[in-house]
Tab-separated table of C-alpha atoms in Angstrom:
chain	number	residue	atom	x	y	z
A	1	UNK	CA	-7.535	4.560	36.779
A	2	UNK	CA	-5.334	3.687	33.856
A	3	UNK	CA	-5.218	5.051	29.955
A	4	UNK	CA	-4.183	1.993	28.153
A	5	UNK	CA	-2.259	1.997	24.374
A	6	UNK	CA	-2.656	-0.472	22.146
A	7	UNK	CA	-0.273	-1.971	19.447
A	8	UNK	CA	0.729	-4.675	18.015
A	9	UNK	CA	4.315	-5.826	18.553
A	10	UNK	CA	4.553	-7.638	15.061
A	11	UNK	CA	4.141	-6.951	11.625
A	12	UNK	CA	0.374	-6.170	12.444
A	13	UNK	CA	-2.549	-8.862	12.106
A	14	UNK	CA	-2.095	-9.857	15.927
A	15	UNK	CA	-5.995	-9.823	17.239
A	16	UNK	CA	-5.875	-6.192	18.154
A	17	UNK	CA	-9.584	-5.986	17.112
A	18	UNK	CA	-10.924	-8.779	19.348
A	19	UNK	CA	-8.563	-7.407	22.296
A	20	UNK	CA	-9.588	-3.855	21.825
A	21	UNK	CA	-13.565	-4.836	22.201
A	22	UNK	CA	-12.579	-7.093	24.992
A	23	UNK	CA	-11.058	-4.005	26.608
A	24	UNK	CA	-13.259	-1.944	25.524
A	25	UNK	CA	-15.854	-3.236	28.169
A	26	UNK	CA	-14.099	-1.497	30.994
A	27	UNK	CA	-12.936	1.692	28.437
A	28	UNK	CA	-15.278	4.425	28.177
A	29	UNK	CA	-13.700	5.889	25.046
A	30	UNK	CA	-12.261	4.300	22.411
A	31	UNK	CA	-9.269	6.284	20.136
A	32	UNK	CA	-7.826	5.468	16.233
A	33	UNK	CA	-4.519	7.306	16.849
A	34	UNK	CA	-2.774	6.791	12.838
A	35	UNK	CA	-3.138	4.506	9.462
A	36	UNK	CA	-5.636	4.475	7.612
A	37	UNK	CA	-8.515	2.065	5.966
A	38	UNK	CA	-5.598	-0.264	5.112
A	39	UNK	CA	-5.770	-1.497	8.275
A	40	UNK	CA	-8.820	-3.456	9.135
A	41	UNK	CA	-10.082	-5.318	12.920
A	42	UNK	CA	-12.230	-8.422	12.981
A	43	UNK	CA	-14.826	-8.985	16.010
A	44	UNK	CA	-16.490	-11.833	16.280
A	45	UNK	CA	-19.637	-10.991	19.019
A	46	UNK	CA	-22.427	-13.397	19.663
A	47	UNK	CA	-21.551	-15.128	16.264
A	48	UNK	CA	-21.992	-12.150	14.258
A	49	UNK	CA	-18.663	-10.485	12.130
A	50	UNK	CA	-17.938	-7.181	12.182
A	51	UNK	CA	-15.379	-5.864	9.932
A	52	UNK	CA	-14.060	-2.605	10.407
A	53	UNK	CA	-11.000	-0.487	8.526
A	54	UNK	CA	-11.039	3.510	10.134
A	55	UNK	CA	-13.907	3.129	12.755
A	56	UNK	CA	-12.823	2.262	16.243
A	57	UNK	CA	-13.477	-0.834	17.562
A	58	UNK	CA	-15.142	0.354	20.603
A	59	UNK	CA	-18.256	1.258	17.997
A	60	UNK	CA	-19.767	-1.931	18.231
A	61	UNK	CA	-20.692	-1.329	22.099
A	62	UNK	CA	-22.955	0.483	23.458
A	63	UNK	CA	-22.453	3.762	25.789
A	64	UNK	CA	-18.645	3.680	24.632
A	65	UNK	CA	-17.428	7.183	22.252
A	66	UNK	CA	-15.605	6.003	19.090
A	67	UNK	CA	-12.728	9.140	18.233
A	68	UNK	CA	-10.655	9.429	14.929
A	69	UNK	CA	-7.571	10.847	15.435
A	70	UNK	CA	-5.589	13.908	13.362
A	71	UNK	CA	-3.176	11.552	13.051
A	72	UNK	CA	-5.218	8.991	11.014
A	73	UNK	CA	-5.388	9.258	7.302
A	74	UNK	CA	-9.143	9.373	6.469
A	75	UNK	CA	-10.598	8.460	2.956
A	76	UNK	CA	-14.716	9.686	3.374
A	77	UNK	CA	-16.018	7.637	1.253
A	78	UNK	CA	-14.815	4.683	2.526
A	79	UNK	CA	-15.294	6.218	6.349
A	80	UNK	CA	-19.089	7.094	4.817
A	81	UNK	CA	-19.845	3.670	3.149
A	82	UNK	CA	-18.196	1.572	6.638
A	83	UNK	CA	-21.104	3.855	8.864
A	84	UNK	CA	-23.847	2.337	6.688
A	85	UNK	CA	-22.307	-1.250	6.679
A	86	UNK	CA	-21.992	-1.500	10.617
A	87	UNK	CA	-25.615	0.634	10.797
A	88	UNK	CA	-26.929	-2.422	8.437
A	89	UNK	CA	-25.743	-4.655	11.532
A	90	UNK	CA	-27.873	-2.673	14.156
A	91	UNK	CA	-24.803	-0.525	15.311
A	92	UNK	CA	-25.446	3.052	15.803
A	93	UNK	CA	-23.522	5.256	15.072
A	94	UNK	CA	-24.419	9.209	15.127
A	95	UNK	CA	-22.339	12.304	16.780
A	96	UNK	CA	-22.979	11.375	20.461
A	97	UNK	CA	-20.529	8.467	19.504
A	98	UNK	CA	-18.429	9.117	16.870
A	99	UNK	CA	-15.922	12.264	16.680
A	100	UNK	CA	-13.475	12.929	13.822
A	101	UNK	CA	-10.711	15.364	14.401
A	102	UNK	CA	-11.058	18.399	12.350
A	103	UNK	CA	-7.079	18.142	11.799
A	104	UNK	CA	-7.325	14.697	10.068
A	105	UNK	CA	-5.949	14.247	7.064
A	106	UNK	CA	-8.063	13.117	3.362
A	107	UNK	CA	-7.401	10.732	1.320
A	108	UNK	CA	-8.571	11.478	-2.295
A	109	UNK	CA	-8.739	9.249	-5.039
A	110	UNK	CA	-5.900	10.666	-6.624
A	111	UNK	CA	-3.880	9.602	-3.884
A	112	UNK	CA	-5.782	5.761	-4.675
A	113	UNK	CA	-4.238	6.243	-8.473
A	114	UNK	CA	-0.865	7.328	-7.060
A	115	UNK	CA	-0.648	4.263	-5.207
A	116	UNK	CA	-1.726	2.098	-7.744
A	117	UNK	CA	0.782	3.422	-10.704
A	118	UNK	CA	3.911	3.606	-8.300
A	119	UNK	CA	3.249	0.017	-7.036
A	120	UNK	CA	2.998	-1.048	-10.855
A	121	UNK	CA	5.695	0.525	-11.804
A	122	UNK	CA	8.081	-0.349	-9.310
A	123	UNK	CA	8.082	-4.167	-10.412
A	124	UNK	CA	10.150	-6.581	-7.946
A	125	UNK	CA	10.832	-3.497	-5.648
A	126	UNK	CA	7.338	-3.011	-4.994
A	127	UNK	CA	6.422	-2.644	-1.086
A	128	UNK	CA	3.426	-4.651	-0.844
A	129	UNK	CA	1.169	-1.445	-0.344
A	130	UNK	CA	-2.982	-2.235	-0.019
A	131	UNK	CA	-3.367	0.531	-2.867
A	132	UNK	CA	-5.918	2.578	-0.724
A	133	UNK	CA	-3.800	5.845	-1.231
A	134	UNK	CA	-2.520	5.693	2.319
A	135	UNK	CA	1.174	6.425	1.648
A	136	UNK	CA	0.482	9.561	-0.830
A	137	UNK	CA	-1.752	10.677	1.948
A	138	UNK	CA	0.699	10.952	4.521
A	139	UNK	CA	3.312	12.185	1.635
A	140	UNK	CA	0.654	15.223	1.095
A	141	UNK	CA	0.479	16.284	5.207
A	142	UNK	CA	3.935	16.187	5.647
A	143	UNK	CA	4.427	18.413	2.482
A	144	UNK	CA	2.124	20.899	3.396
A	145	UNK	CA	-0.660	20.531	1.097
A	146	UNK	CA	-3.119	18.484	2.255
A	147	UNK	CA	-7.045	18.421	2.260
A	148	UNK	CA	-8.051	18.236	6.093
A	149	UNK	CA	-11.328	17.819	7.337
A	150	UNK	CA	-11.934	21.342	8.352
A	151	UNK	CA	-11.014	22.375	4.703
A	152	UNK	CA	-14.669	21.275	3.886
A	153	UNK	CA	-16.667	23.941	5.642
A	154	UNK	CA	-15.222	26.582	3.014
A	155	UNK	CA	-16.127	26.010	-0.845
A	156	UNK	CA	-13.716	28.754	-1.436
A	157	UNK	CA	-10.717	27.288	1.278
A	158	UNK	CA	-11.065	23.647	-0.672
A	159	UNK	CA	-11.439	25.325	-4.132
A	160	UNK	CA	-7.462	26.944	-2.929
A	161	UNK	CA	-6.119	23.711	-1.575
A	162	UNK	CA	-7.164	21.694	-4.209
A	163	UNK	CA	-5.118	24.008	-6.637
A	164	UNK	CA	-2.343	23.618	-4.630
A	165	UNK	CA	-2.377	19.969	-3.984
A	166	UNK	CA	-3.015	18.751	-7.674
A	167	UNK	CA	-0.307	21.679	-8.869
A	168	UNK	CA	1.842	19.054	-7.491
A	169	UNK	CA	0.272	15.845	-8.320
A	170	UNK	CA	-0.592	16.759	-11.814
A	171	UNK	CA	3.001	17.434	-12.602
A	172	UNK	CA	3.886	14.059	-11.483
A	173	UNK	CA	0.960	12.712	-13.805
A	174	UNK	CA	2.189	14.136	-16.883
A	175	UNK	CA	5.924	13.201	-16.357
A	176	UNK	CA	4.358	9.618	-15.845
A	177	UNK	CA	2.270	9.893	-18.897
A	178	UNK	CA	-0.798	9.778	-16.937
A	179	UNK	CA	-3.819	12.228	-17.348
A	180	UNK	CA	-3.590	15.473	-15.266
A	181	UNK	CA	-6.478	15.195	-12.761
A	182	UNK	CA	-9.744	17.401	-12.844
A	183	UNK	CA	-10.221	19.434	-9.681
A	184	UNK	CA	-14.017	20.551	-10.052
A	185	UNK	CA	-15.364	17.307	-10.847
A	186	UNK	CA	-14.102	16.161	-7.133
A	187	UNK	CA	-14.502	19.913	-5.596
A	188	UNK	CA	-18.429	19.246	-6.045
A	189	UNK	CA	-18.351	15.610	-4.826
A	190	UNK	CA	-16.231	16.985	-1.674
A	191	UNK	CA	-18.644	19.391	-1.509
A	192	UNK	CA	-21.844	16.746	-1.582
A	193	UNK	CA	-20.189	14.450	1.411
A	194	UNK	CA	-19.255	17.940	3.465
A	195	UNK	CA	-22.106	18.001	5.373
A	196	UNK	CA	-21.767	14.017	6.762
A	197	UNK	CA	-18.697	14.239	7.784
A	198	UNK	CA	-18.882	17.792	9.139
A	199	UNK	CA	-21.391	16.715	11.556
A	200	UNK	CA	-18.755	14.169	13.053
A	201	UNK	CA	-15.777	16.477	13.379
A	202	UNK	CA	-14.443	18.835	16.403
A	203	UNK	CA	-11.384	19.543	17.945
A	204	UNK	CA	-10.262	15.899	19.145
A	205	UNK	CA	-7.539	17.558	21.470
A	206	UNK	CA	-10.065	19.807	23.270
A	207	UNK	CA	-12.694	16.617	23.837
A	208	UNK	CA	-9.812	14.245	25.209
A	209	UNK	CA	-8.851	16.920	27.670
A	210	UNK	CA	-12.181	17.300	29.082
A	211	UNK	CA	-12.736	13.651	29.365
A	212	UNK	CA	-9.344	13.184	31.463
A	213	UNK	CA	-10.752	15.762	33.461
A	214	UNK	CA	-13.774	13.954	34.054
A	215	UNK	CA	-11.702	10.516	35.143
A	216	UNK	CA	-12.583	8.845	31.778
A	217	UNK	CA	-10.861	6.163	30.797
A	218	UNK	CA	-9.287	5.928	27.682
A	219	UNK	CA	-8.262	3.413	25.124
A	220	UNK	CA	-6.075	4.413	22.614
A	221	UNK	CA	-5.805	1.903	19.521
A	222	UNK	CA	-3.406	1.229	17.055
A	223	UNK	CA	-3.350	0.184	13.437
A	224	UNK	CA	-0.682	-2.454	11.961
A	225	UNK	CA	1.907	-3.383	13.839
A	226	UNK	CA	5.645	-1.831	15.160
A	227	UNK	CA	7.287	-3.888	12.566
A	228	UNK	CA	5.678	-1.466	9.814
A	229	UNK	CA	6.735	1.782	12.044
A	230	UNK	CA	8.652	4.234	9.537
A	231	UNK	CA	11.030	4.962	11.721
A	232	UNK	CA	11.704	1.542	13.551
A	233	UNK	CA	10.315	-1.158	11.203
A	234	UNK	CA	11.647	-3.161	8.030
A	235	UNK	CA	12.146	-0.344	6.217
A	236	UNK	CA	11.590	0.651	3.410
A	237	UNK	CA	8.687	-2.199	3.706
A	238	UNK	CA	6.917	-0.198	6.199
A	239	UNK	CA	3.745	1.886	6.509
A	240	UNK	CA	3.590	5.508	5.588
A	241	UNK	CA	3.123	6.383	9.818
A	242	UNK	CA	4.259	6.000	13.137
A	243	UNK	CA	2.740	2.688	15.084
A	244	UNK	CA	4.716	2.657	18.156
A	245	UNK	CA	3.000	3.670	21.067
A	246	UNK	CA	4.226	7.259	21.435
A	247	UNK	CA	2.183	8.221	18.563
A	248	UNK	CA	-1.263	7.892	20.656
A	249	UNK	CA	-0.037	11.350	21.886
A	250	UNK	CA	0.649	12.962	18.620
A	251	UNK	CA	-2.310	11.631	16.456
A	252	UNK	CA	-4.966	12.722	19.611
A	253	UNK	CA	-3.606	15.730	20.407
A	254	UNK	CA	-2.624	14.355	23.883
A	255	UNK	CA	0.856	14.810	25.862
A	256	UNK	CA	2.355	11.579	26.546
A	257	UNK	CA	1.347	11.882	30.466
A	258	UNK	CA	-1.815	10.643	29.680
A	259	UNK	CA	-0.285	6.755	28.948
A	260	UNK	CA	-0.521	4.817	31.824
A	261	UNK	CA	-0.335	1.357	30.289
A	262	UNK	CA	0.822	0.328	26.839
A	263	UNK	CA	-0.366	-3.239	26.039
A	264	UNK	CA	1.385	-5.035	22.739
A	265	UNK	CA	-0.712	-7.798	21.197
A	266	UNK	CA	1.539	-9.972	19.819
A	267	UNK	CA	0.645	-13.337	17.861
A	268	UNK	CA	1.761	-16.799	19.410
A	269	UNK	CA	3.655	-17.751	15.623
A	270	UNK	CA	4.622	-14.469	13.278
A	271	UNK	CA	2.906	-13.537	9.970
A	272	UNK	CA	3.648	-10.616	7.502
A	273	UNK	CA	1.004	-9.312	4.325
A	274	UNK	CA	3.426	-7.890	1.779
A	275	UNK	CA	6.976	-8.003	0.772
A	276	UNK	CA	9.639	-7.437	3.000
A	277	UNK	CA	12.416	-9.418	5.636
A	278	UNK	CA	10.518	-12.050	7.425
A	279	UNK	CA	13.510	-14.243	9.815
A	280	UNK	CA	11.367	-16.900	10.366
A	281	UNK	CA	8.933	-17.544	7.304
A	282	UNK	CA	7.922	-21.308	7.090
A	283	UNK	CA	7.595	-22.163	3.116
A	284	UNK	CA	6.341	-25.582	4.503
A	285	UNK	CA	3.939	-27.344	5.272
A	286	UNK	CA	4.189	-26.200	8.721
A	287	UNK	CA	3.880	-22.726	7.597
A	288	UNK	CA	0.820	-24.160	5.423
A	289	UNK	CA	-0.968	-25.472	8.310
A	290	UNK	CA	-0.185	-21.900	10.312
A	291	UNK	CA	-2.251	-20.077	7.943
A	292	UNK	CA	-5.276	-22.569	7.211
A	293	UNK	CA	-5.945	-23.202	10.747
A	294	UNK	CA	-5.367	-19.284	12.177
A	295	UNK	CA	-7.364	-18.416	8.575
A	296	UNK	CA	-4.719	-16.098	7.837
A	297	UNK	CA	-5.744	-13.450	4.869
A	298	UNK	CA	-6.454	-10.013	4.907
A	299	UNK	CA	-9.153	-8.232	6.788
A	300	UNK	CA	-8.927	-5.400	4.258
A	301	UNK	CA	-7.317	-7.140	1.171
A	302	UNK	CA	-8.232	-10.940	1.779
A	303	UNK	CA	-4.178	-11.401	0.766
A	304	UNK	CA	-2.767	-14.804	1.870
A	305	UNK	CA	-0.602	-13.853	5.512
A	306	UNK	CA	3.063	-15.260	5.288
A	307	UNK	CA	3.619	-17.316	8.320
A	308	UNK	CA	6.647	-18.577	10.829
A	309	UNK	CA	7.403	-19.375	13.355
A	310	UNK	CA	7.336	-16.809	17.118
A	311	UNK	CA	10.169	-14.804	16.536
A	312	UNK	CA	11.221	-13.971	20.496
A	313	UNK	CA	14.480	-11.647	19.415
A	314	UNK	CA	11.746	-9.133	17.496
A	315	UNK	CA	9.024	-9.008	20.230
A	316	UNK	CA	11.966	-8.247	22.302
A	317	UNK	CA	13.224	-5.703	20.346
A	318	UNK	CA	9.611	-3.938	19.592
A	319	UNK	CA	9.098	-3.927	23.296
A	320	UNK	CA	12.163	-2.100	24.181
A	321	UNK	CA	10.949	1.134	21.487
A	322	UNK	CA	7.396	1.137	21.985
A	323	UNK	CA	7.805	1.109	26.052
A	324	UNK	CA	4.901	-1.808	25.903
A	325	UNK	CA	4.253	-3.129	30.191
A	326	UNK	CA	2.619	-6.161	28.768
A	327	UNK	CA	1.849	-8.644	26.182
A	328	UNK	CA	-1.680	-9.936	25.338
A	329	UNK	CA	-0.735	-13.456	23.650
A	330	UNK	CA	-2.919	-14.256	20.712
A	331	UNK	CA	-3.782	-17.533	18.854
A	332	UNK	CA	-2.173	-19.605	21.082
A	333	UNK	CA	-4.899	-22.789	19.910
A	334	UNK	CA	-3.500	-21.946	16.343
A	335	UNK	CA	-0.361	-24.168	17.552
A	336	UNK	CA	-2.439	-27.083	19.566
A	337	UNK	CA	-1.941	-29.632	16.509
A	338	UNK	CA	1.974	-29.547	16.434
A	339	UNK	CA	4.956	-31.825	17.584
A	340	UNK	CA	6.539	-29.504	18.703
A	341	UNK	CA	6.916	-25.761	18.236
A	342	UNK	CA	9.912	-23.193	17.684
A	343	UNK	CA	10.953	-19.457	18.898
A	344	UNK	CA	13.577	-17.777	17.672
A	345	UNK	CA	16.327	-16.247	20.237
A	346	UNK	CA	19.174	-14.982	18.326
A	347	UNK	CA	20.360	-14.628	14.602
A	348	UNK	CA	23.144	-15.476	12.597
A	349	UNK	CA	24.386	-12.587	10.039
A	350	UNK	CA	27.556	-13.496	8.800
A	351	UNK	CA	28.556	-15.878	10.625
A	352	UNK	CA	28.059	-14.348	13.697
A	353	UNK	CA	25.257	-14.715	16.450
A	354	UNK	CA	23.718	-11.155	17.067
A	355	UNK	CA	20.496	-10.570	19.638
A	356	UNK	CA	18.744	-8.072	17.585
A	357	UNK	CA	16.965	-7.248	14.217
A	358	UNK	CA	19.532	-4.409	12.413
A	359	UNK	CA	18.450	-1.573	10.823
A	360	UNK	CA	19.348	-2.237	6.774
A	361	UNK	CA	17.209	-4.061	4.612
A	362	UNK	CA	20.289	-6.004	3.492
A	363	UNK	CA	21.062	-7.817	6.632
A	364	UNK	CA	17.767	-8.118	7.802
A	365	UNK	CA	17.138	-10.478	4.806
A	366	UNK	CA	20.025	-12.367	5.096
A	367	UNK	CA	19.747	-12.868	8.786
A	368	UNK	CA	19.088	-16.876	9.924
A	369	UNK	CA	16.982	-17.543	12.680
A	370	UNK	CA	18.505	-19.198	15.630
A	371	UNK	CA	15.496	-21.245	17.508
A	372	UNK	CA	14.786	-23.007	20.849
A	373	UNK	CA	12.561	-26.009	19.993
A	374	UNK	CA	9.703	-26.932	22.817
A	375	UNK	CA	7.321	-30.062	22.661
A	376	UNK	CA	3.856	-29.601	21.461
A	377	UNK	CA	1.107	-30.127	23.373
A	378	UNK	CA	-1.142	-31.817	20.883
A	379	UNK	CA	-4.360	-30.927	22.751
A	380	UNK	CA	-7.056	-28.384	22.775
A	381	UNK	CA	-6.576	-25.323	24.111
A	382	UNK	CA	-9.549	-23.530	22.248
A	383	UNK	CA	-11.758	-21.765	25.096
A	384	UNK	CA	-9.841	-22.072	28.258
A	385	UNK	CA	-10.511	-19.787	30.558
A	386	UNK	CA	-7.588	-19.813	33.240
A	387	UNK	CA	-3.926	-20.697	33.008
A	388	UNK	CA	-3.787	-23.323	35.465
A	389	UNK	CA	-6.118	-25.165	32.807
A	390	UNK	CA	-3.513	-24.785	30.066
A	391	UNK	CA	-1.046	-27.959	28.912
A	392	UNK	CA	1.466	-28.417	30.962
A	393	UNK	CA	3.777	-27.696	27.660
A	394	UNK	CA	1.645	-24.902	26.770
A	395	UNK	CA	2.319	-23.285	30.221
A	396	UNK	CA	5.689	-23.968	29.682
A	397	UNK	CA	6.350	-22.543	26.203
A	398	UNK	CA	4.436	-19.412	27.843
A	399	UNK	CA	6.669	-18.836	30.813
A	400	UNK	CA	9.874	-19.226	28.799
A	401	UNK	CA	8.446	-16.585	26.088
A	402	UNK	CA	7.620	-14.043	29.218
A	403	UNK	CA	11.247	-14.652	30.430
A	404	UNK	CA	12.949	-14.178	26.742
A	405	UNK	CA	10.847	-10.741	25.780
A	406	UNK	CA	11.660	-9.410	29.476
A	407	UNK	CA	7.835	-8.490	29.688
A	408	UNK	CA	4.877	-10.382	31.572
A	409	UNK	CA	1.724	-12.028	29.514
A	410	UNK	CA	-1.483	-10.406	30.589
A	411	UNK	CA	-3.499	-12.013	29.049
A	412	UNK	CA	-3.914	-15.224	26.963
A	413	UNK	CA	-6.579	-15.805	23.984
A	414	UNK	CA	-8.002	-19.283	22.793
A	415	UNK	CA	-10.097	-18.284	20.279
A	416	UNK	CA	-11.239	-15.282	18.148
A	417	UNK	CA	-14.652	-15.454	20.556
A	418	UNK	CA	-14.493	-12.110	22.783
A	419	UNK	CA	-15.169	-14.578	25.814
A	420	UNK	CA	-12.597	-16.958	25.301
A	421	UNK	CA	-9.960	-14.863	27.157
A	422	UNK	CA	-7.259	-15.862	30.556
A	423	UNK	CA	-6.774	-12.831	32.111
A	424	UNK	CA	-3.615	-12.346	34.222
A	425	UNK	CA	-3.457	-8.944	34.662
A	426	UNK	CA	-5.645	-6.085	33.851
A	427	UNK	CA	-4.282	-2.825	32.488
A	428	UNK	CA	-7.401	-0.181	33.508
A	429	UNK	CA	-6.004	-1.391	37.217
């Protein structure tokens, strides 16, 4: 029995949703370890579309418990209003299987505002932020003055934190020009939501403990991708928290002894929402034809996805710090159409061929991808169930990817249909 991670090994939008609920079959709980409602999963089941941002993917099954992390960033009213959508859908969703950690952090809408007026003000150096609020959130809990979930039971706890939380935002508001923020006005609508999220919340820490000790299996996901880690992605184009793999111990409350498996979905091309370094960004019609046919926009923000070509040297490289056993291999029918197709396996930064991604923002965008160039396949691959069925140059741009990123496929997906899935090895086993 296995406790399997999972990330993505890109800059995020690699299929983690559909590979979590495929999982998710053999899981018995399901665990949102960081980010926020920024980051949002598609599953596609029986032809209906479920779109979620901060609940679990494991929520759309049945018998499964859904858990929210301290370490994610939660914004009730959006957590509130995402309940009622999937409940319009038939899902249920009530305590016996949904928990929220009472150590989770709030995002308020001053934190939405905060966003919003850096972002605008920060012209051509703007990140590329989904202005949710997610980044002053985090900015908050690491300064010591954040609204957690437990800080609802107590009108007179939240009436204190508030003071000491918008002491510090209203002083940025005035030096900005901006109206200082009213705290009583959102005290009382706090205070009105209390109760419905209250009844969600206990000590996540405590309730993953007693389900290792009843041989549960556990399936920790992760939002974005290891690209947009603070401390190992583009930065400063990153997230505001930690996606590598490690962080499913923090943001549960678990030690890191209770990761068995860590499984990095990673796309067949590349794609990036936001600004930032991108190696291998197609401004062609190649790159064109990437995001039409893998309908590339935002979950969350329906933004157009830049896309490129695989880029082997980064997969490589995200492997190595998140500690990821395996690859699940995404949108692999996205690429059925082309001549041929491309994966980059080295860089050139002045004038010089290097094998990994450095660390400032400088050279990583003036690096020039170095490729390998494989023929196409130019047939459908779009529901095949076992590798032997593959293209022979599908196999074969497969095998030479598992070789380059030093880390075996387990599993291959044709479509964004939970079914349409090759499984080579499973990581509950």
């Amino acid at each position: 029995m296995k406790n399997v991670v999972v990330v993505g090994s890109q800059w995020g939008d690699e299929g983690k949703g559909k590979i979590v609920d495929w999982l998710s079959s053999e899981a018995d709980i399901v665990v949102r370890f960081q980010g926020g409602h920024n980051a949002g999963h598609t599953l596609v089941i029986d032809g209906v579309t479920y779109k979620l941002r901060l609940l679990p993917s494991g929520i759309v099954r049945k018998n499964k418990i859904s858990i929210i992390g301290n370490g994610v960033v939660v914004d009730p009213w959006a957590l509130l209003d995402e309940i009622e959508e999937i409940k319009s859908k038939g899902i249920e969703v009530s305590p016996k299987n949904l928990i929220i950690s009472e150590s989770a952090n709030l995002i308020l809408p001053f934190h939405k505002e905060m966003d919003e007026i850096r972002e605008d003000a920060a012209g051509k150096a703007k990140i590329g932020t989904t202005r949710r609020g997610i980044g002053p959130a985090y900015e908050d809990k690491v300064g010591r003055r954040s609204i957690r979930v437990m800080d609802l039971i107590s009108d007179e706890n939240l009436n204190h934190r508030l003071e000491t939380v918008l002491m510090h935002h209203n002083a940025i508001r005035k030096g900005l020009g901006k109206e200082i923020f009213q705290k009583d006005k959102l005290k009382n609508d706090l205070l009105k939501i209390a109760p419905e999220i209250l009844r969600y919340s206990q000590p996540v820490w405590k309730k993953i403990d007693e389900f290792k000790s009843e041989k549960k299996k556990i399936l920790f996901e992760g939002a974005q991708g290891i690209l947009l880690d603070v401390d190992h992605g583009t930065y400063p184009f990153v997230t505001s928290s930690n996606t590598v793999a490690s962080s499913a111990a923090t943001g549960t409350g678990c030690g890191p002894n209770s990761i068995n498996y860590v499984l990095g979905i990673t796309k067949a091309y590349t794609t990036r929402v936001g600004e930032g370094p991108f190696p291998t960004e197609l401004k062609d019609d190649i790159g064109e034809h990437l995001g039409l046919t893998g309908k590339e926009f935002g979950t969350v923000t329906s933004r157009k996805r830049r896309c490129g070509w695989f880029d082997g040297v980064l997969v490589r490289q995200t492997i190595k710090i998140s500690g990821i056993n395996g690859i699940a291999l995404t949108k692999l029918d996205v690429l059925d159409d082309l001549d041929e197709v491309k994966m980059c396996i080295a860089y050139e930064l002045k004038g010089k061929k290097i094998d990994y991604l450095p660390a400032a923002v400088e050279d990583q965008l003036q690096v020039k991808p170095i490729y390998k160039t494989f023929k196409g396949w130019k047939s459908k691959t779009k529901g095949i169930k076992s590798f032997e069925e593959l293209p022979e140059n599908a196999k074969k741009y497969i095998t030479e990817m598992e070789k380059f990123i030093e880390t075996k496929v387990s599993s291959i997906s044709t479509s964004p249909e939970r079914k349409d899935t090759i499984l080579l090895i499973d990581p509950f086993v």
